[in-house]
PDB file of C-alpha atoms in Angstrom:
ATOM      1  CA  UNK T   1      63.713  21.348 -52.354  1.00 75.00           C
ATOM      2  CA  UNK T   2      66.856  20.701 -50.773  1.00 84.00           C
ATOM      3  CA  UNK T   3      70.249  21.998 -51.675  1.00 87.00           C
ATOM      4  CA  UNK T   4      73.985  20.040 -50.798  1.00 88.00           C
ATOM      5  CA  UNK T   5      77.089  21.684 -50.622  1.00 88.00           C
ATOM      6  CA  UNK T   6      80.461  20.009 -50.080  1.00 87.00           C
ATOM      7  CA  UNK T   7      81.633  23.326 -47.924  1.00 88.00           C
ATOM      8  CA  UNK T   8      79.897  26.794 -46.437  1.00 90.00           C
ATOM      9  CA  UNK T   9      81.395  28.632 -48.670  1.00 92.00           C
ATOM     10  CA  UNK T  10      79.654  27.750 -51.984  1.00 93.00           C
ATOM     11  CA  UNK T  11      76.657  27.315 -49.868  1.00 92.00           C
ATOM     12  CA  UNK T  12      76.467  31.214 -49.046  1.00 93.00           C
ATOM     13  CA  UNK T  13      77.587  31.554 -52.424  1.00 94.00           C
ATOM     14  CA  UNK T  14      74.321  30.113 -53.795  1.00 94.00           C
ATOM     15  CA  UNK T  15      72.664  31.905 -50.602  1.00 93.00           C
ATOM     16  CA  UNK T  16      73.759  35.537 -51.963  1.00 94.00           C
ATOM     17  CA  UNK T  17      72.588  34.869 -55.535  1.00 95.00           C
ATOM     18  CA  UNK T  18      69.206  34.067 -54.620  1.00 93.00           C
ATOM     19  CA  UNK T  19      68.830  37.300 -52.395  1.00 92.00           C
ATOM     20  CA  UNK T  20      69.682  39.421 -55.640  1.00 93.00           C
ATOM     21  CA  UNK T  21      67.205  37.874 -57.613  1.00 93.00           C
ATOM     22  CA  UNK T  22      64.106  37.120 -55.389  1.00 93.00           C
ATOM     23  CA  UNK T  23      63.163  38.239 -51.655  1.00 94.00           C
ATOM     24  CA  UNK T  24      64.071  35.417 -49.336  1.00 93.00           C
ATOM     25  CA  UNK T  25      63.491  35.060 -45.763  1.00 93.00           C
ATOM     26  CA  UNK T  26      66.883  33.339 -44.101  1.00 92.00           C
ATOM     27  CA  UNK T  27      67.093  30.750 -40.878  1.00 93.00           C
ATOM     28  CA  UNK T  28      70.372  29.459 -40.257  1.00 92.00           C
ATOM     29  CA  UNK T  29      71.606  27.008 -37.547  1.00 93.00           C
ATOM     30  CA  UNK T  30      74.628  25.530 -36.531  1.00 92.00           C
ATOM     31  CA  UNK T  31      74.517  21.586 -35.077  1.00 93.00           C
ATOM     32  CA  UNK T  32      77.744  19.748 -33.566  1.00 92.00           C
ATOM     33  CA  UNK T  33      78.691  16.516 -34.760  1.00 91.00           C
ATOM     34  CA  UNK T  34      81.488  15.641 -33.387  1.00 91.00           C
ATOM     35  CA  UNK T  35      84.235  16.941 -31.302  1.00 90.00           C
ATOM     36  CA  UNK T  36      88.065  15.230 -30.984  1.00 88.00           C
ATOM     37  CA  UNK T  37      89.420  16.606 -27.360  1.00 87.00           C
ATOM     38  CA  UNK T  38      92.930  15.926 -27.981  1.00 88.00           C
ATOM     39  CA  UNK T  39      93.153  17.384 -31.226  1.00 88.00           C
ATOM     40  CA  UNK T  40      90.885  20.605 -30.411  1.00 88.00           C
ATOM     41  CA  UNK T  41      88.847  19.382 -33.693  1.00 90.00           C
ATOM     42  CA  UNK T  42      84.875  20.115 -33.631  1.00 90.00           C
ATOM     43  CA  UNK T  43      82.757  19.448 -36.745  1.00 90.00           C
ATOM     44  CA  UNK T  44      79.668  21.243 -37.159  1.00 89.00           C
ATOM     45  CA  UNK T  45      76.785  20.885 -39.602  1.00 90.00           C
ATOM     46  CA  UNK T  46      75.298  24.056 -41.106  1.00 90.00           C
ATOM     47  CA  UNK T  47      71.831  24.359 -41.922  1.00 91.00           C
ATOM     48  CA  UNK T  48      70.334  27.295 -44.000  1.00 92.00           C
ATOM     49  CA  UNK T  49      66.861  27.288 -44.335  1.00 93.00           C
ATOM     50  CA  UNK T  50      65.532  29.982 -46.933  1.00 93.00           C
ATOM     51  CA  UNK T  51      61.969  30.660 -47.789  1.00 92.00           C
ATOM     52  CA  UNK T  52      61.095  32.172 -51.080  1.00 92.00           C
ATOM     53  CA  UNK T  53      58.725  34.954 -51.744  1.00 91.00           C
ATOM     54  CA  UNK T  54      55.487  33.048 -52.735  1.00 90.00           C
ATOM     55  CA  UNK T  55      54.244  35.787 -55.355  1.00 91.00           C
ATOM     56  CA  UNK T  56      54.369  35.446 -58.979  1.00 89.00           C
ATOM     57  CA  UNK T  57      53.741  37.855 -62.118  1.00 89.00           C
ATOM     58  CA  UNK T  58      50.523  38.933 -62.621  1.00 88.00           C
ATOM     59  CA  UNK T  59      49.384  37.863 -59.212  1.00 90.00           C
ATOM     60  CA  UNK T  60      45.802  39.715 -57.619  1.00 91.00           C
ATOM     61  CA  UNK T  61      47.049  41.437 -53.806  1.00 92.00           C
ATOM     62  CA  UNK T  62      44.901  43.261 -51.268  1.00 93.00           C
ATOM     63  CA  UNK T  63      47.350  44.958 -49.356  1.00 93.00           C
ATOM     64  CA  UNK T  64      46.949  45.410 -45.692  1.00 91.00           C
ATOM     65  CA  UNK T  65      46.038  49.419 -44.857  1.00 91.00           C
ATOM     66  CA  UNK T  66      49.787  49.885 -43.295  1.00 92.00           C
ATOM     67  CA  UNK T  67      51.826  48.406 -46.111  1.00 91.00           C
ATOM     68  CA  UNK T  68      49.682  50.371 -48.656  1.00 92.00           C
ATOM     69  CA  UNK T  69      49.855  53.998 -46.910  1.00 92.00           C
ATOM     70  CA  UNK T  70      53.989  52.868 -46.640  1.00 92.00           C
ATOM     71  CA  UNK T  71      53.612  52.697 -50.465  1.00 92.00           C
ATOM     72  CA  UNK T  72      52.955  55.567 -51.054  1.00 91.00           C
ATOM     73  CA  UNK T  73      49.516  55.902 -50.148  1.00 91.00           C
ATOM     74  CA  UNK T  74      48.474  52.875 -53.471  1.00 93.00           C
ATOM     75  CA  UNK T  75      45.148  51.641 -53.425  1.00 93.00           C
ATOM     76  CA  UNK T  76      45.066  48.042 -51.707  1.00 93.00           C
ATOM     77  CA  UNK T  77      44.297  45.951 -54.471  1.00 93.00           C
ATOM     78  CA  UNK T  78      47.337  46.161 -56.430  1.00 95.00           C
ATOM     79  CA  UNK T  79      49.098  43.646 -59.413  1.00 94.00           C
ATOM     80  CA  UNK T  80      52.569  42.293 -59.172  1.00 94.00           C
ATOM     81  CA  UNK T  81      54.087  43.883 -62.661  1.00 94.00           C
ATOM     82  CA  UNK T  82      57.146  41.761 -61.828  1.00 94.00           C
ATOM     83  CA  UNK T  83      59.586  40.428 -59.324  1.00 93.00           C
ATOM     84  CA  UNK T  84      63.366  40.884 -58.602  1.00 92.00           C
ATOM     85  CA  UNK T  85      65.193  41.794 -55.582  1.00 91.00           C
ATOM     86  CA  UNK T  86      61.875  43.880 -54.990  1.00 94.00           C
ATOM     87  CA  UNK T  87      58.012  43.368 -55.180  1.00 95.00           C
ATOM     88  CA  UNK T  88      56.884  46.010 -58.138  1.00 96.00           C
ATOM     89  CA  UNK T  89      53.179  46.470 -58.009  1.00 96.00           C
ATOM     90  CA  UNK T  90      50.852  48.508 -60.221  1.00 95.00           C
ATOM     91  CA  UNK T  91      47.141  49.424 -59.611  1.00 92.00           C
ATOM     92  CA  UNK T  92      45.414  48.312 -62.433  1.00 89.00           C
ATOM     93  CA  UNK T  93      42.735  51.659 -62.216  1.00 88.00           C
ATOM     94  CA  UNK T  94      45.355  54.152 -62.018  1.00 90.00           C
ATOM     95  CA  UNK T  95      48.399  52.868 -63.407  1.00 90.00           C
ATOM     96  CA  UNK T  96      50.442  53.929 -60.112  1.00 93.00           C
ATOM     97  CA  UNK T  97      53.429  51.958 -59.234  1.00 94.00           C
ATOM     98  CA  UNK T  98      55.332  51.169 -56.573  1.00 95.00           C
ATOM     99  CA  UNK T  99      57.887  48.943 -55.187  1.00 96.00           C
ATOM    100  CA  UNK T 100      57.563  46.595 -52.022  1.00 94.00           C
ATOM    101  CA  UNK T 101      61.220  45.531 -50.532  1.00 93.00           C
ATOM    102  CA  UNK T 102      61.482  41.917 -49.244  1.00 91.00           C
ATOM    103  CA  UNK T 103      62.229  43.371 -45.707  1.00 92.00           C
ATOM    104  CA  UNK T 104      58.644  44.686 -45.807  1.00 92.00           C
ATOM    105  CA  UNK T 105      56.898  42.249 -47.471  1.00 93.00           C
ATOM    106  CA  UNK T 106      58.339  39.767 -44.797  1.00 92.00           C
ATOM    107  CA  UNK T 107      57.390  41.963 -41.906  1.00 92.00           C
ATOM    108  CA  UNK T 108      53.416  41.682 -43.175  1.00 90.00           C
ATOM    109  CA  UNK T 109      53.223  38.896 -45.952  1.00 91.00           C
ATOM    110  CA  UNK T 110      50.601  38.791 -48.374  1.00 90.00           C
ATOM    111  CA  UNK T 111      49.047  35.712 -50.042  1.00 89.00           C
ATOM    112  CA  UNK T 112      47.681  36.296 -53.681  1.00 88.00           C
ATOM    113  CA  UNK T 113      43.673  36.952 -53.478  1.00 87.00           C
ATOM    114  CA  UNK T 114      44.133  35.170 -57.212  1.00 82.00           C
ATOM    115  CA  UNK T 115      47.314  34.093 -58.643  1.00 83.00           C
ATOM    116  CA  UNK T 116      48.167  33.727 -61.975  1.00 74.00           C
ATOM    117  CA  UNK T 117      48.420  30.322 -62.856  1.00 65.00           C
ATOM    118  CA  UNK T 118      49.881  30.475 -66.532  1.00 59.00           C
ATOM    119  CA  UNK T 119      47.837  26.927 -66.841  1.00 60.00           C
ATOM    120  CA  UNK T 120      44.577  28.795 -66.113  1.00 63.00           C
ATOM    121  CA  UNK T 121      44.766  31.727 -67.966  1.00 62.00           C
ATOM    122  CA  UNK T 122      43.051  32.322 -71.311  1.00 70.00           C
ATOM    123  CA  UNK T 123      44.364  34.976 -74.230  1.00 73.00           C
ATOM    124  CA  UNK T 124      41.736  36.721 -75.239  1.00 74.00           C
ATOM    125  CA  UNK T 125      41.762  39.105 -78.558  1.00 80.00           C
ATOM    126  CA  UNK T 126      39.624  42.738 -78.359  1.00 76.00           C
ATOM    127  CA  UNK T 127      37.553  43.349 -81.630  1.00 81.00           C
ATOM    128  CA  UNK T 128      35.906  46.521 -80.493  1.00 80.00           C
ATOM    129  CA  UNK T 129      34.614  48.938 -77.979  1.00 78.00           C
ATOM    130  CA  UNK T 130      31.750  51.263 -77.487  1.00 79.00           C
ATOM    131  CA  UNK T 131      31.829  53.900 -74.946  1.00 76.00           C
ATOM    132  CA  UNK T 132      28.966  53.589 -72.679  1.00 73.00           C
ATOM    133  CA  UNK T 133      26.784  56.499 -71.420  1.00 71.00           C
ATOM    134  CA  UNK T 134      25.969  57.202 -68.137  1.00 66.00           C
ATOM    135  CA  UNK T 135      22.757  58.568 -67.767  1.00 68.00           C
ATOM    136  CA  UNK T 136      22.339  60.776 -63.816  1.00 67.00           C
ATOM    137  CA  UNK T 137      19.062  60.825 -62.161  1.00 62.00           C
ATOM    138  CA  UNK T 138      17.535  64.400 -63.216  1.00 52.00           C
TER     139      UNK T 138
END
């Protein structure tokens, strides 16, 4: 999706929003158009190329052994709870949660072992349980 701005301004403007609400990973560049000699006048065109955090709510992760241990020692596979600024994941067996900044998740990305299309997911009602018994080998 591309983005015009009529000056740089409004452009970082727009830039600084979107790093307070998801992690981004930011290119920019600087290209000469033209340059007037007598005048001292050189126009420049500004690109900024930003690349959003591809993770959504509710999204499967098996975390590389580094990134987890960082986490404070979490078990690899991990849920996204939600996402801001930060990556907050929760393991599903234990309930332990911990947040990811977009610094680190950009050092050692992770794609989604299964992501939560809201198209493919089902709601499902629980009428009961029954404890099951596990019976050891005597």
């Amino acid at each position: 999706m591309d983005f015009y701005f009529p000056d740089k301004g409004k452009a970082n403007r727009f830039i600084s929003f979107l790093e307070s609400v998801v992690p981004t990973k930011i290119k920019t560049s600087k290209k000469l158009i033209g340059t007037d000699d007598k005048s001292n006048i050189s126009n420049f065109k500004y690109t900024n190329f930003i690349e959003v955090c591809p993770l959504c709510k509710d999204d499967l992760l098996y975390l590389p052994a580094r990134t987890a241990r960082n986490l404070g020692n979490i078990t690899r596979l991990v849920m996204v709870k939600a996402i801001s600024n930060v990556i907050h994941l929760i393991d599903p067996l234990s309930g332990q949660m911990a947040q990811l900044s977009g610094d680190a998740f950009w050092r050692d990305p992770v794609r989604p072992v299964i992501t939560a299309a809201r198209t493919r997911m089902t709601r499902y009602v629980v009428l009961g349980k029954e404890p099951i018994m596990l019976r050891k080998n005597v």
